[in-house]
Structure formats: structure tokens, C-alpha cells
Amino acid sequence: MEQTQSLWQFMRQESGKLLQQTFEHIGLTFISLLIAIVIGVPLGIYITHRRRAAGAVLGSAGILQTIPSIALLGFMIPLLGIGPLPAITALFLYALLPIIRNTYTGINGVDPLVKEAAVAMGMTRRQRLFKVELPLAFPVIMAGIRTATVINVGVGTLAAYIAAGGLGEFIFGGIALNNTNMILAGAIPAALLAILLDFLLSLVQKMGRGKRRTMLWALPFIFLLFSSFYVLPLGYSSRLLAGFTPEFMGRSDGDIGLRVVYGLKIRTVVISDAVMYKAAFEKKLDVISGYSTDGRLKTYDLLTLDDDKKIFPPYYAAPVIRQEILEKYTMLAPVLNKLAGHINDSIMTELNYKVEHLGQTPEKCARDFLIKEGLYKDPAPTVEGTIRLGSKIFPEQYILINMYAMLIRGYTGLHVDTKTGLGGTKICFEALVNNRIDMYPEYTGTALLAILHPQTEDVHRLGGDRDSVYNYVKGHFVKEYGLTWLDPIGFNNAYALMMRRSQAQQLGIRTISDLAIYLKKNKL
Amino acid sequence: MIEVNNITKTFDGHTAVDNVSFTVEEGETLVLLGRSGSGKTTLLKMINRLIEPGSGEIRINGRSTQDGSPEELRKKIGYVFQNTGLFPHYTIAGNIAIVPRLLGWDKEKIRKRTYLLMEKLGLPATYLSSYPHQLSGGQQQRVGLARALAADPPILLMDEPFGALDPITRVSLQKDFKELDELKSKTIILVTHDVQEAFELADRICLMDKGRVIQAGEPRELLSHPADGYVKDFFDDQRFLLEVKMMDPLDHDALIDAFNHFKNRGN
Ligand SMILES: Nc1ncnc2c1ncn2[C@@H]1O[C@H](COP(=O)(O)OP(=O)(O)O)[C@@H](O)[C@H]1O
Ligand SMILES: [Mg+2]
């Protein structure tokens, strides 16, 4: 069962990473904030005297603000690639509106009588700006900077999606691994950081004039100092660059296994799997941690490196079903098992490719395949009860669930109710255990590491063998949850390291050991 | 000497100041008197170019105000607002020092000048490090006057300087104003809608209505020889008090004359 490690223990154990991520986060926040201030304040000043420009500038900045952050990062990738540049650019764009708007309203809000008095005493535009308007607008401008800071700390967590580091690495790794401690180890420091920075800036905002002047000289240096916290997450420098998902970074069979078992020393950035494959294709990354049946392997012509030391446990897919249902409808098991043996890795990759890249609907893809395999039968009239099918949210699961639905409709008199899009492992599994669904396709490795959490010795004893893992999982599921694993479908959607086929061939790399040796020989 | 020649100002087709001309001699106090909206403020602001004149010309000591930059012009003209316009983020000392600092005076000279003005305006030096909002309305107005006088400008423009004060404070400030030696040598244009105040402070009065000067002259002249019905009516309500004010307090016969005149009119 779940290891009962306290949050505090986790944070101490991972203090090195935590510190680095916090520093990266502060750095990211301040670099983008600094640029936003340098551009936003003058722009805000400029538009105070230009009504029409004001509408246009505030309007555009407002529109930028409404773009969801994930989407904005998405737009950045084709333009600026991955890494710090697009992350800083996106954060800068979010910080811009509050700073421009508050500068504008702050200066416009200065008592017109005071402004007129300044004119009447013979002050020039410049003198009025620096001696009257800016000092009086200062608290409002500071409020804008505070808002921007809090926004940047929050949105900054998304930087982890595009290999720019920060506390998002823990947060998204934790979500993927169903590890609450890891989520909190990222989320709590991020929240504290937002509160702390907001508080410190509120002190500056309320400062008297004398202190404030000193502060205004010091502030750029403080900002620059904080900005310099952002040093790219360079583990090692190496000839090739790896991009791993937060999940892969955090699990024992992932990055840690690579280092311990293979002695792989590669410069690594953390990145979301949504952009990882494309980044590899575009030569932004050389090695990535993908799934071996992902359709994008084919889309981007990537090569799976052979896991010759077997560190990645097998992830064979099979339907997991409530025992009650199997007993109630005895004809069901043979029907669901019809798929077994029909889909190997390359067929699954091909099917995923059709859906992910060619834009086929999972339903058409499933139907075509069943017809080709001679398994398809038109729906039989419904005579008996209902079976509820669930799936996680990615194409492979959609395809499988469509195939099962068609098989059940064709070969039994059961009504099928599909509940697709049940998020990740945790949600599907909980739904099954709590009798909200009757069946979903699961992977042996996931069941082992994310649901059963056996002792480390047990995992080693299983040794990554296909059948022992399957039997272990099957036995425990029946005993502990009353759930049955039907026959494996045949493909293994395991973790895999991937490279561009052309580069791998050119460097003569076929296995992970080859990669480790290449890196050792070609140290920088 | 200030010469205003045929000045007109139009806002969106509405003429606020209509072909006005007058002259203010050096050391003289001219009061622009008129009801609200008669164009007094607009006229005053055109003198230091807070508002640019539409047409016509203003000369100060023979030189057109359009020669040179408005900033240079304004630094030589003190300006007092009705609602002070003090800088809320500056101390009293800082507010008084604004123009001297713009003119690049050295610190010691500014300090001496500030202390002198505070004393002359009856403000304790302890206020120097206070902020405007910590002072009463009357005190703020005194600071506003000190600020206008700080660089010792030869000309002072004042827009309803006592208008926002309660009657008691107003009277005491008017009295101090009249006695202030700093002001004796200054050329002053003061705007007010208050007839009593005009008669109290003016060497000469310009009575304005609808942007035009209806009559200009010494107070006594306006009272005794009104140019038309408007002028006569303007003073009628307060004629008795004004006549008394004009009088030598020892001239008994004149006093009784005035009283009888007032009584008969009342019937
Ligand atoms: N900036 C302006 N824009 C348009 N109309 C104005 C402006 N300033 C003053 N006016 C108009 O000009 C006239 C004279 O105003 P003002 O000089 O303020 O009069 P006063 O000071 O005698 O009360 C008024 O009708 C006023 O509404
Ligand atoms: Mg006025």
C-alpha cells in the first residue's frame, strides 16, 4: 500500500531539487517581471497623454491576459521553441497588463489640481512626471507590480511543461505519479513564495518618501539578483540533451534507474509529454522518455532504444473487470478475450498514429481494425443488462474502449455505456472499485507501481518479467479488490527512451547501453 | 507692469473671455471681480499661460508672454490657488522650496528664505517637516501663499485665495495679507466674487460679466460713478457697508449722509 512518508520527510529527502526548483522559480518570476516593468511602466506613462493609443494598448494587453496560460505556452513553442525563452516571454506577457494598467490609472488618478499647481510653478513635463506624477502614482503602480508578481509565481509553475524548470516540476510530477507529497512539495513553496513576495512588495508600496527613494535605487539590483537565480537546470553538460516528463523524473524506474543501472550521464530538462515528441523532432531535444506505442513515434520518425538491462517494467495492457459482472454475464470473458493476441507494439503504434496524427476518430479506427481482423459483428439486439466501460484520457484508451464496446454489442445482448475521459489511473481505478464502472483497460506496470506499491524487494524479484508481473498483479487484484485481469492484449506500452532515427543511426546507437557508452566516450 | 491687450478666449464656440484689455501698474493690486462663470479664472490663467490666449497679447514689462518658454515665464510669477494645490507628498518645507529648487538656489539660501516666510506668514517653524494634510485649511492657504512668494517673484496671481475658508479665518487672513510687507512692492492680480473682499484689498477693480470688463477703476469710482445699471445693481445689496468702508472714520457728516441715503433707499 501507499508508503506513509510524511511531506516533511519528502521535502528533506528532495531538498536539493526543491531548492533548485525554488531558485529557478524565483528567477523566472523576476526576469519576466523586470522586463515587464522596464517595458510596461514607460508604456503606461506614454499612453496617459494619448487617449486613442491608451485604448489600443490596454485592449491588446487585456486580450493577452485572457489567453489560457497553457495555450499561450503552446503558441510560444513554434515561435520560440522550448526552454526559458518561451517561458519568460509568456510570463512577461501576463505581467504586462497589470503594470501598464496601474501605471496608466495611477498617473491619471493624480489630483488634477496638484498637476496644475506643478505646471503653474514652472515645472517642465519631465519634472512633473518625476517629481509629482510618478511619486503620487507610486502606490498604485506598486499594486500593479504586486499583482503581476503573484500572477507570475502562479503561471510560472507551468514553465515545467516546456523545459524551463521551476516548482511545476514537482507539482506535475506529483499529479502524474499520484504522489501527494510531491504535489505539495511544489505547491506549498509556490504559494508561500507568492504570499511572501506580495508581502515584501506591500512594504515597499507603503514606504515613506525618504526610505522609498533608497529602495528605488536598490530595487533594480534586488530584481537582477533574483533574476540571476535562474540558472538553467544543468545536471551535467553533455553532447546530447534529454527531455524527460516530470513523471519520469520522479519514479524509480525512470531517470533514477537510468543513472544507477546504466550509468547514463546526460544533461536533462523537464518537459511535458504534450510537446516532448515534437521538440525531439525539431532537434530541440535528442533523447526523450516516451511511451513505446505512442503514435507520435511514427509521426516524428523516432526510434525506441532497446532497454537491454530491463529497467523499465512491462506495461502490458489488459481489461480489468469487476468479478461480480463476470459471474453475472458468463459470456463476457470469452468476448473480451477475443482481442488478445491481435495487437502487438507496432500495430498499436500504427493505430495511435491514425488517431493522433491522421485525425481518424477512435471509433472508425477501432471498427476498421476489427473488420480487418474478422472480429467485427453488427450490434445484436439488447436483451440483457448494461455494462459500463471506462477509459483514461488518451487516444490508445479511446481506441481500445471502442473495440470492446463493438465486441460486446456484436457478440452479447448487453447494452454498453461508455464513460471515457476518466482522467488518469487514480480516477479510473477508484471508479472501478466503487462500482461506478465495470471495466477499463489497465497496464501491468501501472497497476504494480501506481496502485499496488509493493516493497522494493518484491519489484526486484519480479525482475521486469512479463508473466511474473502479470501474475503478481492479477493475484493481488483479485485478493484485495475483487477485480479480475483478463488476457493481455499483446502490446507493451512501456516507458522507452527515444531518439530521432537519423541521429541514432548516424551515432550507431541502438540500445540504452550504446547511448551511455557514447556519452561517456564523447564527454565535453 | 502687466498690459492685457484685446484678449479673447473661446472654448468650443463659447466665448469665456471677450476682448479684454487693462493695465496693472507695478506695485498695484488689481482685483478681477465678477460672478461665477464671468471668465475671471480663464483670464488669470492666460497671464502665466496655464491657458494659452486665443487672440490678443499680454505684455509684462513690455515683453510679450509668448516670447520664451512658458516654464521660464511661470517661475517669475507666483500663483495661489483657491484649494492650495499643495503637493501632498512634500513636506511644508519641500512645498515652499519647489520654485527656488527649480531655479537652482543653494540649500542655505532656500532654508533662510523658508524660515523668513514662515515667520512672516505666522506659521510656526515646527510645521516645516509636517505634511499639508496635517494642517488646517487656513494654515494650508498660508503655506500656499508662502510657496508662491518663495522665489520672490515680482508678480503674484491669486485665484479666490480666501474663497474656501470659513469667515473668521478669511477675515484674519485678509488682514494679514494687507499688512504683509512682502506684498507691498508686488504687482498683484487677485480674482474674487466677494465684493467686500474686493473693496478691502483692491487698489483698482475690474468688474467682469460674461467675459467682458464692464467697468474698471478705483473702488470709490465704481461705487459713486457706476458705468451702467449692471454695475449699480452689482453693489446695491452692500452699498451701505461699502460706503462706510470707503469713509474716513472721523468724518461724521459724511457718515450720517450715507446712513440717510441708505435709509431713504430702504423705503
Ligand atoms: N477648459 C474649459 N473648457 C470649456 N469651457 C470652459 C473651460 N474653462 C472655463 N470654461 C467656461 O468659461 C467660462 C468662464 O469660466 P471661468 O473663467 O472659470 O469663470 P470664473 O472664474 O469667473 O468663475 C465658464 O462658462 C466656463 O464654463
Ligand atoms: Mg474661477
mmCIF file of N, CA, C and O in Angstrom, chain A residues 122-179:
data_model
loop_
_atom_site.group_PDB
_atom_site.id
_atom_site.type_symbol
_atom_site.label_atom_id
_atom_site.label_comp_id
_atom_site.label_asym_id
_atom_site.label_seq_id
_atom_site.Cartn_x
_atom_site.Cartn_y
_atom_site.Cartn_z
ATOM 1 N N GLY A 122 6.050 76.299 -12.932
ATOM 2 C CA GLY A 122 7.100 76.332 -13.950
ATOM 3 C C GLY A 122 7.833 75.025 -14.118
ATOM 4 O O GLY A 122 8.944 74.991 -14.630
ATOM 5 N N MET A 123 7.221 73.904 -13.663
ATOM 6 C CA MET A 123 7.873 72.612 -13.878
ATOM 7 C C MET A 123 7.684 72.179 -15.326
ATOM 8 O O MET A 123 6.616 72.359 -15.902
ATOM 9 N N THR A 124 8.719 71.558 -15.878
ATOM 10 C CA THR A 124 8.605 71.003 -17.229
ATOM 11 C C THR A 124 7.860 69.658 -17.155
ATOM 12 O O THR A 124 7.655 69.122 -16.068
ATOM 13 N N ARG A 125 7.496 69.121 -18.315
ATOM 14 C CA ARG A 125 6.814 67.820 -18.365
ATOM 15 C C ARG A 125 7.574 66.759 -17.594
ATOM 16 O O ARG A 125 7.034 65.989 -16.818
ATOM 17 N N ARG A 126 8.869 66.738 -17.852
ATOM 18 C CA ARG A 126 9.743 65.755 -17.214
ATOM 19 C C ARG A 126 9.756 65.901 -15.698
ATOM 20 O O ARG A 126 9.616 64.927 -14.969
ATOM 21 N N GLN A 127 9.911 67.169 -15.267
ATOM 22 C CA GLN A 127 9.941 67.418 -13.823
ATOM 23 C C GLN A 127 8.628 67.022 -13.176
ATOM 24 O O GLN A 127 8.595 66.442 -12.100
ATOM 25 N N ARG A 128 7.519 67.325 -13.868
ATOM 26 C CA ARG A 128 6.207 66.953 -13.316
ATOM 27 C C ARG A 128 6.091 65.446 -13.203
ATOM 28 O O ARG A 128 5.610 64.915 -12.210
ATOM 29 N N LEU A 129 6.567 64.750 -14.243
ATOM 30 C CA LEU A 129 6.475 63.292 -14.242
ATOM 31 C C LEU A 129 7.246 62.701 -13.068
ATOM 32 O O LEU A 129 6.721 61.889 -12.303
ATOM 33 N N PHE A 130 8.500 63.141 -12.920
ATOM 34 C CA PHE A 130 9.344 62.503 -11.920
ATOM 35 C C PHE A 130 9.146 63.035 -10.511
ATOM 36 O O PHE A 130 9.372 62.326 -9.545
ATOM 37 N N LYS A 131 8.724 64.304 -10.376
ATOM 38 C CA LYS A 131 8.581 64.855 -9.031
ATOM 39 C C LYS A 131 7.160 64.788 -8.510
ATOM 40 O O LYS A 131 6.928 64.844 -7.318
ATOM 41 N N VAL A 132 6.190 64.724 -9.396
ATOM 42 C CA VAL A 132 4.798 64.764 -8.948
ATOM 43 C C VAL A 132 4.022 63.509 -9.341
ATOM 44 O O VAL A 132 3.527 62.774 -8.477
ATOM 45 N N GLU A 133 3.958 63.238 -10.640
ATOM 46 C CA GLU A 133 3.049 62.181 -11.093
ATOM 47 C C GLU A 133 3.511 60.787 -10.653
ATOM 48 O O GLU A 133 2.743 60.034 -10.057
ATOM 49 N N LEU A 134 4.760 60.457 -10.944
ATOM 50 C CA LEU A 134 5.225 59.118 -10.558
ATOM 51 C C LEU A 134 5.229 58.910 -9.043
ATOM 52 O O LEU A 134 4.730 57.892 -8.569
ATOM 53 N N PRO A 135 5.755 59.879 -8.252
ATOM 54 C CA PRO A 135 5.715 59.635 -6.802
ATOM 55 C C PRO A 135 4.286 59.462 -6.271
ATOM 56 O O PRO A 135 4.047 58.617 -5.428
ATOM 57 N N LEU A 136 3.344 60.245 -6.794
ATOM 58 C CA LEU A 136 1.973 60.120 -6.285
ATOM 59 C C LEU A 136 1.296 58.865 -6.814
ATOM 60 O O LEU A 136 0.431 58.295 -6.155
ATOM 61 N N ALA A 137 1.698 58.421 -8.009
ATOM 62 C CA ALA A 137 1.100 57.200 -8.560
ATOM 63 C C ALA A 137 1.799 55.956 -8.030
ATOM 64 O O ALA A 137 1.340 54.840 -8.255
ATOM 65 N N PHE A 138 2.900 56.163 -7.336
ATOM 66 C CA PHE A 138 3.734 55.036 -6.913
ATOM 67 C C PHE A 138 2.974 53.894 -6.222
ATOM 68 O O PHE A 138 3.139 52.733 -6.598
ATOM 69 N N PRO A 139 2.126 54.200 -5.225
ATOM 70 C CA PRO A 139 1.424 53.074 -4.582
ATOM 71 C C PRO A 139 0.561 52.276 -5.562
ATOM 72 O O PRO A 139 0.492 51.052 -5.462
ATOM 73 N N VAL A 140 -0.062 52.977 -6.502
ATOM 74 C CA VAL A 140 -0.908 52.269 -7.475
ATOM 75 C C VAL A 140 -0.044 51.426 -8.418
ATOM 76 O O VAL A 140 -0.370 50.280 -8.725
ATOM 77 N N ILE A 141 1.080 51.997 -8.860
ATOM 78 C CA ILE A 141 1.977 51.247 -9.744
ATOM 79 C C ILE A 141 2.508 50.016 -9.009
ATOM 80 O O ILE A 141 2.555 48.914 -9.555
ATOM 81 N N MET A 142 2.887 50.227 -7.746
ATOM 82 C CA MET A 142 3.381 49.096 -6.946
ATOM 83 C C MET A 142 2.316 48.014 -6.828
ATOM 84 O O MET A 142 2.633 46.819 -6.862
ATOM 85 N N ALA A 143 1.066 48.428 -6.668
ATOM 86 C CA ALA A 143 -0.020 47.445 -6.564
ATOM 87 C C ALA A 143 -0.074 46.610 -7.835
ATOM 88 O O ALA A 143 -0.275 45.393 -7.791
ATOM 89 N N GLY A 144 0.134 47.257 -8.982
ATOM 90 C CA GLY A 144 0.155 46.535 -10.247
ATOM 91 C C GLY A 144 1.311 45.549 -10.298
ATOM 92 O O GLY A 144 1.156 44.414 -10.750
ATOM 93 N N ILE A 145 2.460 45.976 -9.806
ATOM 94 C CA ILE A 145 3.630 45.090 -9.805
ATOM 95 C C ILE A 145 3.381 43.899 -8.879
ATOM 96 O O ILE A 145 3.756 42.768 -9.186
ATOM 97 N N ARG A 146 2.695 44.176 -7.759
ATOM 98 C CA ARG A 146 2.378 43.061 -6.841
ATOM 99 C C ARG A 146 1.472 42.048 -7.541
ATOM 100 O O ARG A 146 1.702 40.843 -7.464
ATOM 101 N N THR A 147 0.433 42.556 -8.202
ATOM 102 C CA THR A 147 -0.474 41.646 -8.918
ATOM 103 C C THR A 147 0.309 40.816 -9.927
ATOM 104 O O THR A 147 0.158 39.599 -10.011
ATOM 105 N N ALA A 148 1.175 41.500 -10.681
ATOM 106 C CA ALA A 148 1.948 40.806 -11.707
ATOM 107 C C ALA A 148 2.842 39.736 -11.075
ATOM 108 O O ALA A 148 2.999 38.641 -11.620
ATOM 109 N N THR A 149 3.401 40.055 -9.915
ATOM 110 C CA THR A 149 4.280 39.093 -9.246
ATOM 111 C C THR A 149 3.515 37.834 -8.877
ATOM 112 O O THR A 149 3.964 36.715 -9.127
ATOM 113 N N VAL A 150 2.342 38.033 -8.287
ATOM 114 C CA VAL A 150 1.548 36.875 -7.866
ATOM 115 C C VAL A 150 1.130 36.049 -9.092
ATOM 116 O O VAL A 150 1.213 34.825 -9.084
ATOM 117 N N ILE A 151 0.726 36.729 -10.157
ATOM 118 C CA ILE A 151 0.374 36.012 -11.390
ATOM 119 C C ILE A 151 1.572 35.202 -11.880
ATOM 120 O O ILE A 151 1.458 34.029 -12.224
ATOM 121 N N ASN A 152 2.743 35.834 -11.884
ATOM 122 C CA ASN A 152 3.922 35.151 -12.412
ATOM 123 C C ASN A 152 4.331 33.943 -11.581
ATOM 124 O O ASN A 152 4.758 32.941 -12.121
ATOM 125 N N VAL A 153 4.199 34.054 -10.271
ATOM 126 C CA VAL A 153 4.534 32.890 -9.442
ATOM 127 C C VAL A 153 3.584 31.746 -9.788
ATOM 128 O O VAL A 153 3.989 30.599 -9.926
ATOM 129 N N GLY A 154 2.312 32.077 -9.977
ATOM 130 C CA GLY A 154 1.323 31.047 -10.297
ATOM 131 C C GLY A 154 1.542 30.444 -11.671
ATOM 132 O O GLY A 154 1.695 29.234 -11.816
ATOM 133 N N VAL A 155 1.583 31.307 -12.682
ATOM 134 C CA VAL A 155 1.744 30.808 -14.055
ATOM 135 C C VAL A 155 3.120 30.160 -14.227
ATOM 136 O O VAL A 155 3.290 29.246 -15.026
ATOM 137 N N GLY A 156 4.084 30.618 -13.438
ATOM 138 C CA GLY A 156 5.440 30.073 -13.516
ATOM 139 C C GLY A 156 5.498 28.575 -13.297
ATOM 140 O O GLY A 156 6.417 27.906 -13.782
ATOM 141 N N THR A 157 4.518 28.023 -12.590
ATOM 142 C CA THR A 157 4.533 26.571 -12.391
ATOM 143 C C THR A 157 4.404 25.843 -13.731
ATOM 144 O O THR A 157 4.878 24.725 -13.873
ATOM 145 N N LEU A 158 3.790 26.514 -14.697
ATOM 146 C CA LEU A 158 3.604 25.860 -15.998
ATOM 147 C C LEU A 158 4.893 25.815 -16.821
ATOM 148 O O LEU A 158 4.954 25.129 -17.835
ATOM 149 N N ALA A 159 5.893 26.550 -16.366
ATOM 150 C CA ALA A 159 7.168 26.541 -17.088
ATOM 151 C C ALA A 159 7.726 25.125 -17.180
ATOM 152 O O ALA A 159 8.435 24.779 -18.115
ATOM 153 N N ALA A 160 7.377 24.303 -16.184
ATOM 154 C CA ALA A 160 7.880 22.926 -16.175
ATOM 155 C C ALA A 160 7.391 22.140 -17.384
ATOM 156 O O ALA A 160 7.979 21.122 -17.741
ATOM 157 N N TYR A 161 6.320 22.605 -18.003
ATOM 158 C CA TYR A 161 5.810 21.907 -19.186
ATOM 159 C C TYR A 161 6.727 22.052 -20.384
ATOM 160 O O TYR A 161 6.704 21.269 -21.303
ATOM 161 N N ILE A 162 7.491 23.129 -20.402
ATOM 162 C CA ILE A 162 8.302 23.366 -21.598
ATOM 163 C C ILE A 162 9.777 23.482 -21.254
ATOM 164 O O ILE A 162 10.499 24.299 -21.798
ATOM 165 N N ALA A 163 10.187 22.654 -20.321
ATOM 166 C CA ALA A 163 11.613 22.522 -20.038
ATOM 167 C C ALA A 163 12.246 23.804 -19.526
ATOM 168 O O ALA A 163 13.383 24.109 -19.840
ATOM 169 N N ALA A 164 11.482 24.580 -18.740
ATOM 170 C CA ALA A 164 12.062 25.798 -18.194
ATOM 171 C C ALA A 164 12.211 25.718 -16.678
ATOM 172 O O ALA A 164 12.589 26.684 -16.031
ATOM 173 N N GLY A 165 11.940 24.569 -16.089
ATOM 174 C CA GLY A 165 12.176 24.367 -14.665
ATOM 175 C C GLY A 165 11.120 24.982 -13.772
ATOM 176 O O GLY A 165 10.006 25.263 -14.190
ATOM 177 N N GLY A 166 11.492 25.186 -12.502
ATOM 178 C CA GLY A 166 10.568 25.774 -11.536
ATOM 179 C C GLY A 166 9.810 24.730 -10.741
ATOM 180 O O GLY A 166 9.950 23.524 -10.956
ATOM 181 N N LEU A 167 8.994 25.220 -9.798
ATOM 182 C CA LEU A 167 8.310 24.317 -8.865
ATOM 183 C C LEU A 167 7.253 23.453 -9.535
ATOM 184 O O LEU A 167 6.764 22.492 -8.944
ATOM 185 N N GLY A 168 6.889 23.796 -10.767
ATOM 186 C CA GLY A 168 5.931 22.982 -11.505
ATOM 187 C C GLY A 168 6.425 21.552 -11.718
ATOM 188 O O GLY A 168 5.632 20.631 -11.883
ATOM 189 N N GLU A 169 7.745 21.357 -11.696
ATOM 190 C CA GLU A 169 8.268 20.010 -11.903
ATOM 191 C C GLU A 169 7.731 19.054 -10.849
ATOM 192 O O GLU A 169 7.320 17.938 -11.158
ATOM 193 N N PHE A 170 7.751 19.491 -9.602
ATOM 194 C CA PHE A 170 7.193 18.654 -8.535
ATOM 195 C C PHE A 170 5.683 18.532 -8.674
ATOM 196 O O PHE A 170 5.114 17.463 -8.519
ATOM 197 N N ILE A 171 5.044 19.663 -8.936
ATOM 198 C CA ILE A 171 3.579 19.654 -8.981
ATOM 199 C C ILE A 171 3.088 18.695 -10.051
ATOM 200 O O ILE A 171 2.268 17.812 -9.775
ATOM 201 N N PHE A 172 3.615 18.812 -11.268
ATOM 202 C CA PHE A 172 3.088 17.979 -12.344
ATOM 203 C C PHE A 172 3.605 16.547 -12.259
ATOM 204 O O PHE A 172 2.890 15.604 -12.593
ATOM 205 N N GLY A 173 4.852 16.400 -11.760
ATOM 206 C CA GLY A 173 5.344 15.048 -11.499
ATOM 207 C C GLY A 173 4.455 14.361 -10.483
ATOM 208 O O GLY A 173 4.061 13.205 -10.643
ATOM 209 N N GLY A 174 4.103 15.087 -9.430
ATOM 210 C CA GLY A 174 3.273 14.527 -8.362
ATOM 211 C C GLY A 174 1.895 14.145 -8.857
ATOM 212 O O GLY A 174 1.360 13.085 -8.495
ATOM 213 N N ILE A 175 1.325 14.995 -9.725
ATOM 214 C CA ILE A 175 -0.001 14.682 -10.260
ATOM 215 C C ILE A 175 0.077 13.411 -11.107
ATOM 216 O O ILE A 175 -0.724 12.497 -10.963
ATOM 217 N N ALA A 176 1.118 13.325 -11.943
ATOM 218 C CA ALA A 176 1.255 12.162 -12.823
ATOM 219 C C ALA A 176 1.502 10.884 -12.026
ATOM 220 O O ALA A 176 1.042 9.811 -12.389
ATOM 221 N N LEU A 177 2.235 11.016 -10.935
ATOM 222 C CA LEU A 177 2.591 9.832 -10.153
ATOM 223 C C LEU A 177 1.609 9.559 -9.029
ATOM 224 O O LEU A 177 1.805 8.641 -8.245
ATOM 225 N N ASN A 178 0.569 10.350 -8.924
ATOM 226 C CA ASN A 178 -0.384 10.196 -7.832
ATOM 227 C C ASN A 178 0.352 10.261 -6.492
ATOM 228 O O ASN A 178 0.090 9.489 -5.584
ATOM 229 N N ASN A 179 1.315 11.191 -6.404
ATOM 230 C CA ASN A 179 2.122 11.321 -5.196
ATOM 231 C C ASN A 179 1.823 12.674 -4.542
ATOM 232 O O ASN A 179 2.305 13.717 -4.946
#
